[in-house]
Amino acid sequence: MLVKTYGSAVYGVDAITITVEVNVSQGIKFFLVGLPDNAVKESHQRIAAALKNNDYRIPGKEITINMAPADIRKEGSAYDLTIAMGILAASGQVSRPDLADHYVIMGELSLDGELRPIKGALPIAMKAKKEGFKGVILPAQNAPEAGIVEDFEVYGANNIKEVIDFFNNVPSMEPITIDVKTLFSESSNLNGLDFADVKGQENVKRALEIAAAGGHNAIMIGPPGSGKTMLSKRIPTILPPLTLEEALETTKIHSVAGMLNPSEGLVTKRPFRGPHHTVSDVALVGGGSNPKPGEISLAHNGILFLDELPEFKRQVLEVLRQPLEDRIVTISRAKITVDYPASFMLITSMNPSPSGEFYDPSNPNGDPEHAVRRYLSKISGPLMDRIDLHIEVQPVPYEKLSDKREGESSAQIRERVIEARKLQEERFKNVEGVHSNAQLSPKLVKKHCKIDAAGEALMKNAMEKLGLSARSYGRIFKVARTIADLQASADIQAKHIAEAINYRSLDRDGWLG
């Protein structure tokens, strides 16, 4: 008897439906074909033990299993349940083998028949719905994330016996229902952090508010203990809440990486990723022999924070250039190419010199100028070209630290950021792939960042007198557009240009004094 069951393979953040054809006929051999890896080939032993321990068996006949399409490599142990149910249906051990036509079935089996969680449950469910399946049957731990897909049956099973009962018309599982709106209403972006905790640093808070409002990349330069890390960790608290579309995108990435919290099911808070400076280029950008998302994709729709930027390996930092520009990571291998989304805000911090103090030519004990220049040169020009705001962070004086008054809260700042983002969404509603000022192309900068004669004069004077580089030109316009949006100004005024120029300190020829 021939029976078809259906599983799914995840490549990138998308799934591909796999058809598992099981034929049981006269004989005593077992064949598994269709480009399976070793983990899939070993499923025979796991399935045999699981069925035996639940009073079922693999029939003593010739069993041929074909996993199609044959040109796609099948990896991992998630096909155990798919193959096991195919064998039971083809050998007549369940009363409703026709149910296999309507459900995608995935799950890893333990020897006693318990089901272990798999990776990529959300993209699997989304693909199954798109292809017209009635629902999916998955391990119970994966059911909450797959249950996010609306108008679709998602069954979570604890063991293979529950799935067998389902195929025998014995009530054993109920489809899970997830109220996405409730998940969003219960979530909070604050995580107990608040800008009200930060004493002083009003100028830095202002710069980070601009970065959040326009989705701009930023670098903070200041001595140790000035609050750079503390400020960075609070940036997610002033970003706009995730939309449902953004939440689904982010959840898919965390799902295929196997990093999704089973109790949550949906990522409702913007990610904040802060890898150590020893991170490898593969860990940062993604890839490997079996490609998986890296830190920059896990930060999609959120923050990637690189502390002590010059301490990162040069080759690691250079791989950031293409994702920062294209907002996508392409991993190419001999037989497959996968894409991972990588639209994130890059927030970095660094000391101004090897000793950690700002350069002072009058200090005989300070770092010499050549040492400071060598230290700063660890960050390449092309990478710095993709950072919009350069923020100088000074140590907080005692008077500010001892001030008992509470500063402006994240909630108050966030309201202004949300209003500025609304203006940008309306402005770019007909422009594909552009949602914030940071994503503007040179052509769109010319269209949406026009300035008057006073602004032109100020820009010319800044370029000539401050020694600003040519790469600063477009960045200043983008930041000025965001500053104007925060003030609900349709036009970019000279004061907006002046403030934006102030955030290009690392481009000034005379920055070292």
Short mmCIF file of C-alpha atoms in Angstrom, two decimals:
data_model
loop_
_atom_site.label_atom_id
_atom_site.label_comp_id
_atom_site.label_asym_id
_atom_site.label_seq_id
_atom_site.Cartn_x
_atom_site.Cartn_y
_atom_site.Cartn_z
CA MET A 1 0.00 0.00 0.00
CA LEU A 2 1.23 3.48 -0.87
CA VAL A 3 0.60 6.43 1.47
CA LYS A 4 1.85 10.01 1.31
CA THR A 5 2.55 12.10 4.39
CA TYR A 6 3.86 15.64 4.42
CA GLY A 7 6.68 17.35 6.28
CA SER A 8 8.65 20.52 5.72
CA ALA A 9 12.24 21.68 5.25
CA VAL A 10 13.32 25.14 6.37
CA TYR A 11 15.78 27.11 4.26
CA GLY A 12 16.55 30.64 5.35
CA VAL A 13 13.36 31.82 7.04
CA ASP A 14 11.01 30.06 4.62
CA ALA A 15 9.75 26.49 4.45
CA ILE A 16 9.51 24.00 1.58
CA THR A 17 6.93 21.22 1.73
CA ILE A 18 8.42 17.72 1.65
CA THR A 19 6.34 14.78 0.45
CA VAL A 20 7.15 11.50 2.20
CA GLU A 21 5.98 8.55 0.09
CA VAL A 22 5.77 5.27 2.01
CA ASN A 23 5.18 2.01 0.16
CA VAL A 24 4.75 -1.29 2.04
CA SER A 25 4.96 -4.48 -0.03
CA GLN A 26 6.15 -8.08 0.13
CA GLY A 27 9.75 -8.46 1.31
CA ILE A 28 11.88 -7.75 4.37
CA LYS A 29 14.03 -4.73 3.41
CA PHE A 30 13.95 -1.07 4.41
CA PHE A 31 14.88 1.65 1.91
CA LEU A 32 15.06 5.37 2.65
CA VAL A 33 15.84 7.58 -0.37
CA GLY A 34 15.49 11.21 -1.37
CA LEU A 35 18.79 12.77 -0.21
CA PRO A 36 18.42 12.26 3.58
CA ASP A 37 21.31 13.11 5.90
CA ASN A 38 22.56 10.76 8.61
CA ALA A 39 20.08 12.03 11.21
CA VAL A 40 17.18 11.20 8.88
CA LYS A 41 18.65 7.76 8.07
CA GLU A 42 18.90 7.00 11.79
CA SER A 43 15.17 7.64 12.17
CA HIS A 44 14.53 3.92 11.47
CA GLN A 45 15.92 2.93 14.88
CA ARG A 46 14.11 5.71 16.75
CA ILE A 47 10.81 4.95 15.05
CA ALA A 48 11.10 1.21 15.68
CA ALA A 49 11.72 1.69 19.41
CA ALA A 50 9.01 4.36 19.76
CA LEU A 51 6.37 2.21 18.06
CA LYS A 52 7.32 -0.92 20.02
CA ASN A 53 7.10 0.95 23.32
CA ASN A 54 3.58 2.08 22.38
CA ASP A 55 2.32 -1.38 21.31
CA TYR A 56 2.74 -0.78 17.58
CA ARG A 57 5.37 -2.09 15.18
CA ILE A 58 7.20 -1.64 11.95
CA PRO A 59 5.80 -4.40 9.72
CA GLY A 60 8.17 -7.17 8.67
CA LYS A 61 7.81 -6.32 4.99
CA GLU A 62 9.67 -4.35 2.36
CA ILE A 63 9.29 -0.65 3.18
CA THR A 64 10.38 1.94 0.65
CA ILE A 65 10.36 5.59 1.73
CA ASN A 66 10.99 8.37 -0.76
CA MET A 67 11.37 11.98 0.38
CA ALA A 68 10.56 14.38 -2.45
CA PRO A 69 11.72 16.58 -4.02
CA ALA A 70 14.88 14.50 -4.19
CA ASP A 71 17.21 17.41 -5.02
CA ILE A 72 16.66 19.09 -1.63
CA ARG A 73 18.75 17.72 1.22
CA LYS A 74 16.62 16.57 4.19
CA GLU A 75 18.38 17.31 7.48
CA GLY A 76 17.74 16.62 11.12
CA SER A 77 15.48 14.38 13.16
CA ALA A 78 12.27 16.40 12.71
CA TYR A 79 10.99 13.94 10.08
CA ASP A 80 10.67 11.08 12.60
CA LEU A 81 6.96 11.59 13.16
CA THR A 82 6.28 12.18 9.45
CA ILE A 83 7.89 8.86 8.50
CA ALA A 84 6.40 6.95 11.45
CA MET A 85 2.83 7.98 10.61
CA GLY A 86 3.45 7.10 6.96
CA ILE A 87 4.56 3.59 7.94
CA LEU A 88 1.54 3.09 10.22
CA ALA A 89 -0.88 4.35 7.56
CA ALA A 90 0.68 2.29 4.75
CA SER A 91 0.64 -0.88 6.87
CA GLY A 92 -3.02 -0.47 7.88
CA GLN A 93 -2.39 0.20 11.58
CA VAL A 94 -4.58 3.33 11.68
CA SER A 95 -8.23 3.64 10.62
CA ARG A 96 -8.00 7.09 8.97
CA PRO A 97 -4.91 7.11 6.70
CA ASP A 98 -6.68 9.74 4.56
CA LEU A 99 -6.02 12.36 7.27
CA ALA A 100 -2.38 12.40 6.15
CA ASP A 101 -3.45 14.30 3.03
CA HIS A 102 -4.70 17.27 5.08
CA TYR A 103 -1.94 17.86 7.67
CA VAL A 104 1.77 18.61 7.71
CA ILE A 105 3.31 16.41 10.40
CA MET A 106 6.67 17.10 12.05
CA GLY A 107 8.40 16.04 15.24
CA GLU A 108 11.45 14.28 16.68
CA LEU A 109 10.77 10.98 18.47
CA SER A 110 12.43 9.76 21.63
CA LEU A 111 12.68 6.01 22.16
CA ASP A 112 9.60 5.94 24.40
CA GLY A 113 7.50 7.85 21.85
CA GLU A 114 7.71 11.29 23.45
CA LEU A 115 7.91 14.20 21.00
CA ARG A 116 10.75 16.69 21.17
CA PRO A 117 10.53 20.25 19.78
CA ILE A 118 11.75 21.21 16.33
CA LYS A 119 13.06 24.40 14.77
CA GLY A 120 11.09 26.58 12.37
CA ALA A 121 7.53 25.73 13.45
CA LEU A 122 6.17 29.15 12.46
CA PRO A 123 7.44 29.19 8.86
CA ILE A 124 6.33 25.56 8.53
CA ALA A 125 2.78 26.46 9.58
CA MET A 126 2.71 29.55 7.35
CA LYS A 127 3.82 27.52 4.33
CA ALA A 128 1.32 24.73 5.06
CA LYS A 129 -1.56 27.20 5.19
CA LYS A 130 -0.40 28.85 1.97
CA GLU A 131 -0.39 25.48 0.19
CA GLY A 132 -3.93 24.63 1.30
CA PHE A 133 -3.36 22.16 4.13
CA LYS A 134 -6.00 22.01 6.83
CA GLY A 135 -3.48 22.18 9.65
CA VAL A 136 -0.23 20.96 11.20
CA ILE A 137 0.60 18.38 13.85
CA LEU A 138 3.69 19.30 15.86
CA PRO A 139 5.28 18.71 19.28
CA ALA A 140 3.34 20.47 22.05
CA GLN A 141 6.26 22.85 22.74
CA ASN A 142 6.02 24.21 19.19
CA ALA A 143 2.26 24.64 19.13
CA PRO A 144 2.15 28.19 20.61
CA GLU A 145 4.34 29.69 17.86
CA ALA A 146 2.57 27.81 15.04
CA GLY A 147 -0.78 28.79 16.59
CA ILE A 148 -0.11 32.41 15.64
CA VAL A 149 -1.23 31.55 12.10
CA GLU A 150 -4.92 32.49 11.97
CA ASP A 151 -7.75 30.33 10.59
CA PHE A 152 -5.56 27.26 10.66
CA GLU A 153 -5.63 24.10 12.78
CA VAL A 154 -2.55 23.57 14.94
CA TYR A 155 -2.34 20.42 17.07
CA GLY A 156 0.32 20.01 19.72
CA ALA A 157 1.13 16.41 20.68
CA ASN A 158 3.13 15.24 23.67
CA ASN A 159 3.78 11.76 22.28
CA ILE A 160 3.19 9.60 19.23
CA LYS A 161 0.27 7.81 20.93
CA GLU A 162 -1.78 11.03 20.80
CA VAL A 163 -1.09 11.36 17.06
CA ILE A 164 -2.02 7.70 16.44
CA ASP A 165 -5.27 8.19 18.36
CA PHE A 166 -5.99 11.25 16.20
CA PHE A 167 -5.59 9.06 13.10
CA ASN A 168 -7.94 6.51 14.69
CA ASN A 169 -10.69 9.11 15.30
CA VAL A 170 -10.10 8.89 19.05
CA PRO A 171 -10.25 12.37 20.65
CA SER A 172 -6.71 13.04 21.89
CA MET A 173 -5.80 16.61 20.93
CA GLU A 174 -7.55 19.94 20.62
CA PRO A 175 -6.39 22.63 18.17
CA ILE A 176 -4.57 25.42 19.95
CA THR A 177 -5.92 28.98 19.79
CA ILE A 178 -3.65 31.99 20.22
CA ASP A 179 -5.03 35.51 20.72
CA VAL A 180 -2.37 37.62 19.04
CA LYS A 181 -3.96 40.89 20.19
CA THR A 182 -3.74 39.75 23.80
CA LEU A 183 -0.08 38.88 23.35
CA PHE A 184 0.63 42.39 22.11
CA SER A 185 -1.38 44.06 24.85
CA GLU A 186 0.43 42.10 27.55
CA SER A 187 3.89 42.83 26.16
CA SER A 188 6.01 45.78 27.16
CA ASN A 189 9.16 47.14 25.56
CA LEU A 190 10.49 48.53 28.83
CA ASN A 191 11.87 45.33 30.47
CA GLY A 192 12.30 47.28 33.68
CA LEU A 193 14.74 49.71 32.01
CA ASP A 194 13.99 53.41 31.71
CA PHE A 195 15.81 56.53 30.57
CA ALA A 196 14.61 58.12 33.80
CA ASP A 197 17.34 56.07 35.53
CA VAL A 198 20.08 57.94 33.64
CA LYS A 199 21.44 60.97 35.46
CA GLY A 200 22.52 63.87 33.26
CA GLN A 201 23.58 63.14 29.67
CA GLU A 202 20.72 65.22 28.22
CA ASN A 203 22.66 65.80 25.00
CA VAL A 204 23.21 62.05 24.55
CA LYS A 205 19.56 61.27 25.27
CA ARG A 206 18.59 63.82 22.64
CA ALA A 207 20.89 62.21 20.07
CA LEU A 208 19.56 58.72 20.84
CA GLU A 209 15.99 60.02 20.52
CA ILE A 210 16.88 61.25 17.03
CA ALA A 211 18.44 57.88 16.21
CA ALA A 212 15.31 56.04 17.35
CA ALA A 213 12.98 58.42 15.52
CA GLY A 214 14.73 57.96 12.17
CA GLY A 215 16.13 54.43 12.56
CA HIS A 216 19.66 55.85 12.35
CA ASN A 217 22.88 54.02 13.23
CA ALA A 218 24.89 55.70 15.97
CA ILE A 219 28.27 55.52 17.65
CA MET A 220 28.99 56.80 21.17
CA ILE A 221 32.51 57.95 22.02
CA GLY A 222 33.39 58.46 25.65
CA PRO A 223 35.62 57.29 28.53
CA PRO A 224 34.84 54.18 30.59
CA GLY A 225 32.09 54.71 33.15
CA SER A 226 30.40 57.56 31.29
CA GLY A 227 27.24 55.50 30.75
CA LYS A 228 27.52 54.33 27.13
CA THR A 229 26.33 50.76 27.79
CA MET A 230 23.62 51.91 30.20
CA LEU A 231 22.24 54.29 27.59
CA SER A 232 22.43 51.71 24.80
CA LYS A 233 20.42 49.11 26.69
CA ARG A 234 17.60 51.60 27.11
CA ILE A 235 17.23 52.44 23.41
CA PRO A 236 14.66 49.63 22.80
CA THR A 237 12.43 51.30 25.40
CA ILE A 238 11.96 54.35 23.17
CA LEU A 239 11.50 52.54 19.86
CA PRO A 240 7.98 52.18 18.42
CA PRO A 241 6.21 48.89 19.27
CA LEU A 242 6.48 46.07 16.78
CA THR A 243 3.73 45.80 14.21
CA LEU A 244 2.20 42.36 13.67
CA GLU A 245 4.09 42.03 10.38
CA GLU A 246 7.39 42.90 12.07
CA ALA A 247 6.63 40.51 14.95
CA LEU A 248 6.01 37.63 12.54
CA GLU A 249 9.24 38.38 10.63
CA THR A 250 11.23 38.49 13.86
CA THR A 251 9.60 35.36 15.25
CA LYS A 252 10.39 33.39 12.08
CA ILE A 253 14.08 34.20 12.43
CA HIS A 254 14.22 33.23 16.11
CA SER A 255 12.20 30.10 15.32
CA VAL A 256 14.58 28.76 12.65
CA ALA A 257 17.51 29.59 14.95
CA GLY A 258 15.90 27.53 17.73
CA MET A 259 15.98 30.50 20.10
CA LEU A 260 12.26 31.11 20.55
CA ASN A 261 10.87 30.93 24.06
CA PRO A 262 8.21 28.15 23.94
CA SER A 263 6.06 29.93 26.51
CA GLU A 264 5.78 33.08 24.38
CA GLY A 265 5.17 31.83 20.85
CA LEU A 266 5.49 35.31 19.36
CA VAL A 267 8.29 37.86 19.68
CA THR A 268 6.49 41.03 20.75
CA LYS A 269 9.49 43.07 21.89
CA ARG A 270 12.19 44.53 19.69
CA PRO A 271 15.36 42.40 19.94
CA PHE A 272 18.52 43.71 21.55
CA ARG A 273 21.62 41.72 20.62
CA GLY A 274 24.99 42.52 22.15
CA PRO A 275 27.62 39.98 20.99
CA HIS A 276 31.04 39.92 22.65
CA HIS A 277 33.97 41.40 20.74
CA THR A 278 35.40 37.90 20.25
CA VAL A 279 32.47 36.94 18.00
CA SER A 280 33.40 35.33 14.67
CA ASP A 281 32.25 36.66 11.31
CA VAL A 282 30.05 33.56 10.80
CA ALA A 283 28.41 34.00 14.21
CA LEU A 284 27.77 37.66 13.45
CA VAL A 285 26.52 37.48 9.87
CA GLY A 286 25.22 33.89 9.79
CA GLY A 287 26.14 30.83 7.75
CA GLY A 288 27.94 27.61 8.60
CA SER A 289 27.82 24.19 6.92
CA ASN A 290 24.10 24.11 7.71
CA PRO A 291 23.29 27.84 7.31
CA LYS A 292 21.52 29.53 10.18
CA PRO A 293 20.90 33.17 11.16
CA GLY A 294 23.65 35.19 12.79
CA GLU A 295 23.51 37.99 15.35
CA ILE A 296 22.62 40.65 12.79
CA SER A 297 19.54 38.69 11.67
CA LEU A 298 18.55 37.93 15.26
CA ALA A 299 18.61 41.73 15.73
CA HIS A 300 16.17 42.21 12.81
CA ASN A 301 13.66 44.99 13.66
CA GLY A 302 15.69 45.77 16.76
CA ILE A 303 19.14 46.80 17.99
CA LEU A 304 22.59 45.34 17.33
CA PHE A 305 24.90 46.75 20.00
CA LEU A 306 28.66 46.44 19.55
CA ASP A 307 30.45 47.56 22.71
CA GLU A 308 34.09 48.66 22.44
CA LEU A 309 33.99 48.68 18.65
CA PRO A 310 37.77 48.85 18.02
CA GLU A 311 38.21 45.60 19.96
CA PHE A 312 36.29 43.64 17.30
CA LYS A 313 38.35 41.97 14.59
CA ARG A 314 38.64 44.07 11.46
CA GLN A 315 37.33 41.29 9.19
CA VAL A 316 34.30 40.84 11.46
CA LEU A 317 33.39 44.51 11.25
CA GLU A 318 33.82 44.59 7.49
CA VAL A 319 31.13 41.93 6.96
CA LEU A 320 28.64 44.42 8.40
CA ARG A 321 28.96 46.75 5.43
CA GLN A 322 26.74 44.88 2.96
CA PRO A 323 23.92 44.08 5.45
CA LEU A 324 23.86 47.70 6.64
CA GLU A 325 23.39 48.83 3.05
CA ASP A 326 21.02 46.14 1.72
CA ARG A 327 19.29 45.16 5.00
CA ILE A 328 19.51 41.51 4.00
CA VAL A 329 22.13 38.77 4.36
CA THR A 330 22.72 36.33 1.52
CA ILE A 331 24.47 33.07 2.41
CA SER A 332 25.69 31.17 -0.67
CA ARG A 333 26.71 27.53 -0.71
CA ALA A 334 27.45 25.14 -3.55
CA LYS A 335 23.91 23.74 -3.69
CA ILE A 336 21.78 26.44 -2.08
CA THR A 337 21.51 30.16 -1.45
CA VAL A 338 19.48 31.47 1.49
CA ASP A 339 18.50 35.00 2.49
CA TYR A 340 18.05 36.26 6.05
CA PRO A 341 16.46 39.65 6.83
CA ALA A 342 18.82 42.07 8.57
CA SER A 343 17.08 45.40 9.05
CA PHE A 344 18.49 46.62 12.35
CA MET A 345 19.78 49.73 14.06
CA LEU A 346 23.52 49.54 14.69
CA ILE A 347 24.46 51.13 18.01
CA THR A 348 28.14 51.07 18.89
CA SER A 349 30.38 52.48 21.58
CA MET A 350 34.09 53.06 21.94
CA ASN A 351 36.70 54.81 24.01
CA PRO A 352 38.21 57.94 22.45
CA SER A 353 41.77 56.61 22.89
CA PRO A 354 43.67 53.51 24.07
CA SER A 355 43.75 54.87 27.63
CA GLY A 356 40.05 55.66 27.51
CA GLU A 357 40.36 59.43 27.88
CA PHE A 358 39.73 62.14 25.32
CA TYR A 359 42.87 63.36 23.57
CA ASP A 360 44.44 66.34 25.30
CA PRO A 361 47.65 67.70 23.69
CA SER A 362 48.43 69.65 26.87
CA ASN A 363 48.50 66.51 29.03
CA PRO A 364 52.04 65.05 29.03
CA ASN A 365 50.75 61.77 30.52
CA GLY A 366 48.04 61.27 27.94
CA ASP A 367 48.13 59.17 24.79
CA PRO A 368 50.22 60.66 21.98
CA GLU A 369 48.38 61.82 18.89
CA HIS A 370 49.71 59.03 16.67
CA ALA A 371 48.46 56.40 19.16
CA VAL A 372 45.00 57.94 19.20
CA ARG A 373 44.88 58.11 15.41
CA ARG A 374 46.00 54.48 15.12
CA TYR A 375 43.33 53.46 17.63
CA LEU A 376 40.56 55.31 15.77
CA SER A 377 41.74 53.97 12.41
CA LYS A 378 40.75 50.44 13.47
CA ILE A 379 37.28 51.39 12.23
CA SER A 380 37.32 51.65 8.45
CA GLY A 381 35.98 54.61 6.55
CA PRO A 382 33.36 52.56 4.65
CA LEU A 383 31.92 51.28 7.93
CA MET A 384 31.92 54.74 9.49
CA ASP A 385 30.21 55.94 6.32
CA ARG A 386 27.16 53.91 7.35
CA ILE A 387 26.88 55.45 10.82
CA ASP A 388 24.72 58.57 10.87
CA LEU A 389 25.29 59.99 14.36
CA HIS A 390 28.59 60.42 16.20
CA ILE A 391 27.83 61.16 19.86
CA GLU A 392 30.41 62.38 22.36
CA VAL A 393 29.66 61.10 25.88
CA GLN A 394 31.29 63.07 28.69
CA PRO A 395 31.63 61.81 32.29
CA VAL A 396 28.71 62.78 34.51
CA PRO A 397 29.65 65.37 37.16
CA TYR A 398 28.86 64.74 40.81
CA GLU A 399 26.14 67.41 40.87
CA LYS A 400 24.18 65.48 38.25
CA LEU A 401 24.75 62.08 39.88
CA SER A 402 23.52 63.32 43.26
CA ASP A 403 20.47 65.09 41.80
CA LYS A 404 17.37 63.49 43.35
CA ARG A 405 15.05 64.64 40.57
CA GLU A 406 13.99 61.98 38.09
CA GLY A 407 14.77 62.54 34.44
CA GLU A 408 12.42 62.25 31.49
CA SER A 409 10.96 58.76 31.20
CA SER A 410 11.28 56.40 28.26
CA ALA A 411 7.50 56.53 27.80
CA GLN A 412 7.60 60.29 27.23
CA ILE A 413 10.45 60.06 24.74
CA ARG A 414 8.78 57.13 23.02
CA GLU A 415 5.63 59.15 22.34
CA ARG A 416 7.66 61.71 20.37
CA VAL A 417 9.48 58.94 18.49
CA ILE A 418 6.20 57.27 17.52
CA GLU A 419 4.77 60.55 16.20
CA ALA A 420 7.91 61.15 14.11
CA ARG A 421 7.74 57.59 12.71
CA LYS A 422 4.08 58.13 11.75
CA LEU A 423 5.12 61.12 9.64
CA GLN A 424 7.75 59.00 7.91
CA GLU A 425 5.35 56.10 7.26
CA GLU A 426 2.93 58.53 5.62
CA ARG A 427 5.70 60.17 3.60
CA PHE A 428 7.06 56.88 2.28
CA LYS A 429 3.80 54.90 2.01
CA ASN A 430 4.22 54.58 -1.76
CA VAL A 431 7.95 53.78 -1.64
CA GLU A 432 8.69 50.07 -1.38
CA GLY A 433 11.15 49.02 1.29
CA VAL A 434 11.48 52.47 2.90
CA HIS A 435 9.92 53.05 6.32
CA SER A 436 12.28 55.52 7.98
CA ASN A 437 14.62 58.37 7.10
CA ALA A 438 17.71 56.19 7.61
CA GLN A 439 16.66 54.07 4.61
CA LEU A 440 16.58 56.97 2.15
CA SER A 441 18.51 56.55 -1.09
CA PRO A 442 20.41 59.51 -2.59
CA LYS A 443 17.53 60.03 -5.01
CA LEU A 444 14.98 60.14 -2.17
CA VAL A 445 17.23 62.46 -0.15
CA LYS A 446 17.04 64.99 -2.98
CA LYS A 447 13.26 64.65 -3.08
CA HIS A 448 12.41 64.75 0.63
CA CYS A 449 15.31 66.68 2.19
CA LYS A 450 15.20 70.04 0.45
CA ILE A 451 16.60 73.02 2.32
CA ASP A 452 16.37 76.79 1.90
CA ALA A 453 19.13 79.28 1.10
CA ALA A 454 20.08 79.68 4.77
CA GLY A 455 20.48 75.92 5.13
CA GLU A 456 22.56 75.74 1.95
CA ALA A 457 24.86 78.46 3.24
CA LEU A 458 25.25 76.66 6.55
CA MET A 459 26.07 73.37 4.83
CA LYS A 460 28.66 75.00 2.60
CA ASN A 461 30.29 76.73 5.55
CA ALA A 462 30.37 73.47 7.55
CA MET A 463 31.96 71.52 4.72
CA GLU A 464 34.67 74.13 4.25
CA LYS A 465 35.35 75.33 7.80
CA LEU A 466 34.94 72.11 9.79
CA GLY A 467 36.62 69.89 7.24
CA LEU A 468 33.66 67.53 6.99
CA SER A 469 34.10 64.67 4.56
CA ALA A 470 31.99 64.22 1.44
CA ARG A 471 30.37 61.14 2.94
CA SER A 472 28.91 63.31 5.68
CA TYR A 473 26.82 65.28 3.21
CA GLY A 474 23.95 62.83 2.70
CA ARG A 475 24.00 61.70 6.33
CA ILE A 476 23.50 65.24 7.56
CA PHE A 477 20.42 65.64 5.36
CA LYS A 478 18.87 62.39 6.65
CA VAL A 479 19.45 63.31 10.30
CA ALA A 480 18.16 66.85 9.71
CA ARG A 481 14.99 65.38 8.17
CA THR A 482 14.46 63.35 11.34
CA ILE A 483 15.07 66.35 13.61
CA ALA A 484 12.46 68.27 11.61
CA ASP A 485 10.02 65.35 11.96
CA LEU A 486 10.46 65.36 15.75
CA GLN A 487 9.33 68.98 15.67
CA ALA A 488 6.52 68.16 13.20
CA SER A 489 8.11 70.56 10.72
CA ALA A 490 7.38 69.94 7.05
CA ASP A 491 10.47 71.91 6.04
CA ILE A 492 14.08 71.37 7.08
CA GLN A 493 15.26 74.57 8.67
CA ALA A 494 18.75 75.91 9.24
CA LYS A 495 18.59 75.00 12.94
CA HIS A 496 17.87 71.39 12.01
CA ILE A 497 20.91 71.35 9.72
CA ALA A 498 23.05 72.90 12.47
CA GLU A 499 22.11 70.21 14.97
CA ALA A 500 22.70 67.45 12.42
CA ILE A 501 26.17 68.83 11.63
CA ASN A 502 26.99 68.60 15.33
CA TYR A 503 26.63 64.82 15.12
CA ARG A 504 29.49 64.36 12.62
CA SER A 505 32.40 64.82 15.02
CA LEU A 506 34.46 61.87 13.75
CA ASP A 507 34.42 63.31 10.23
CA ARG A 508 36.07 66.57 11.23
CA ASP A 509 39.68 66.96 10.27
CA GLY A 510 40.37 68.70 13.55
CA TRP A 511 38.57 66.26 15.85
CA LEU A 512 41.77 65.45 17.72
CA GLY A 513 42.16 69.08 18.53
#
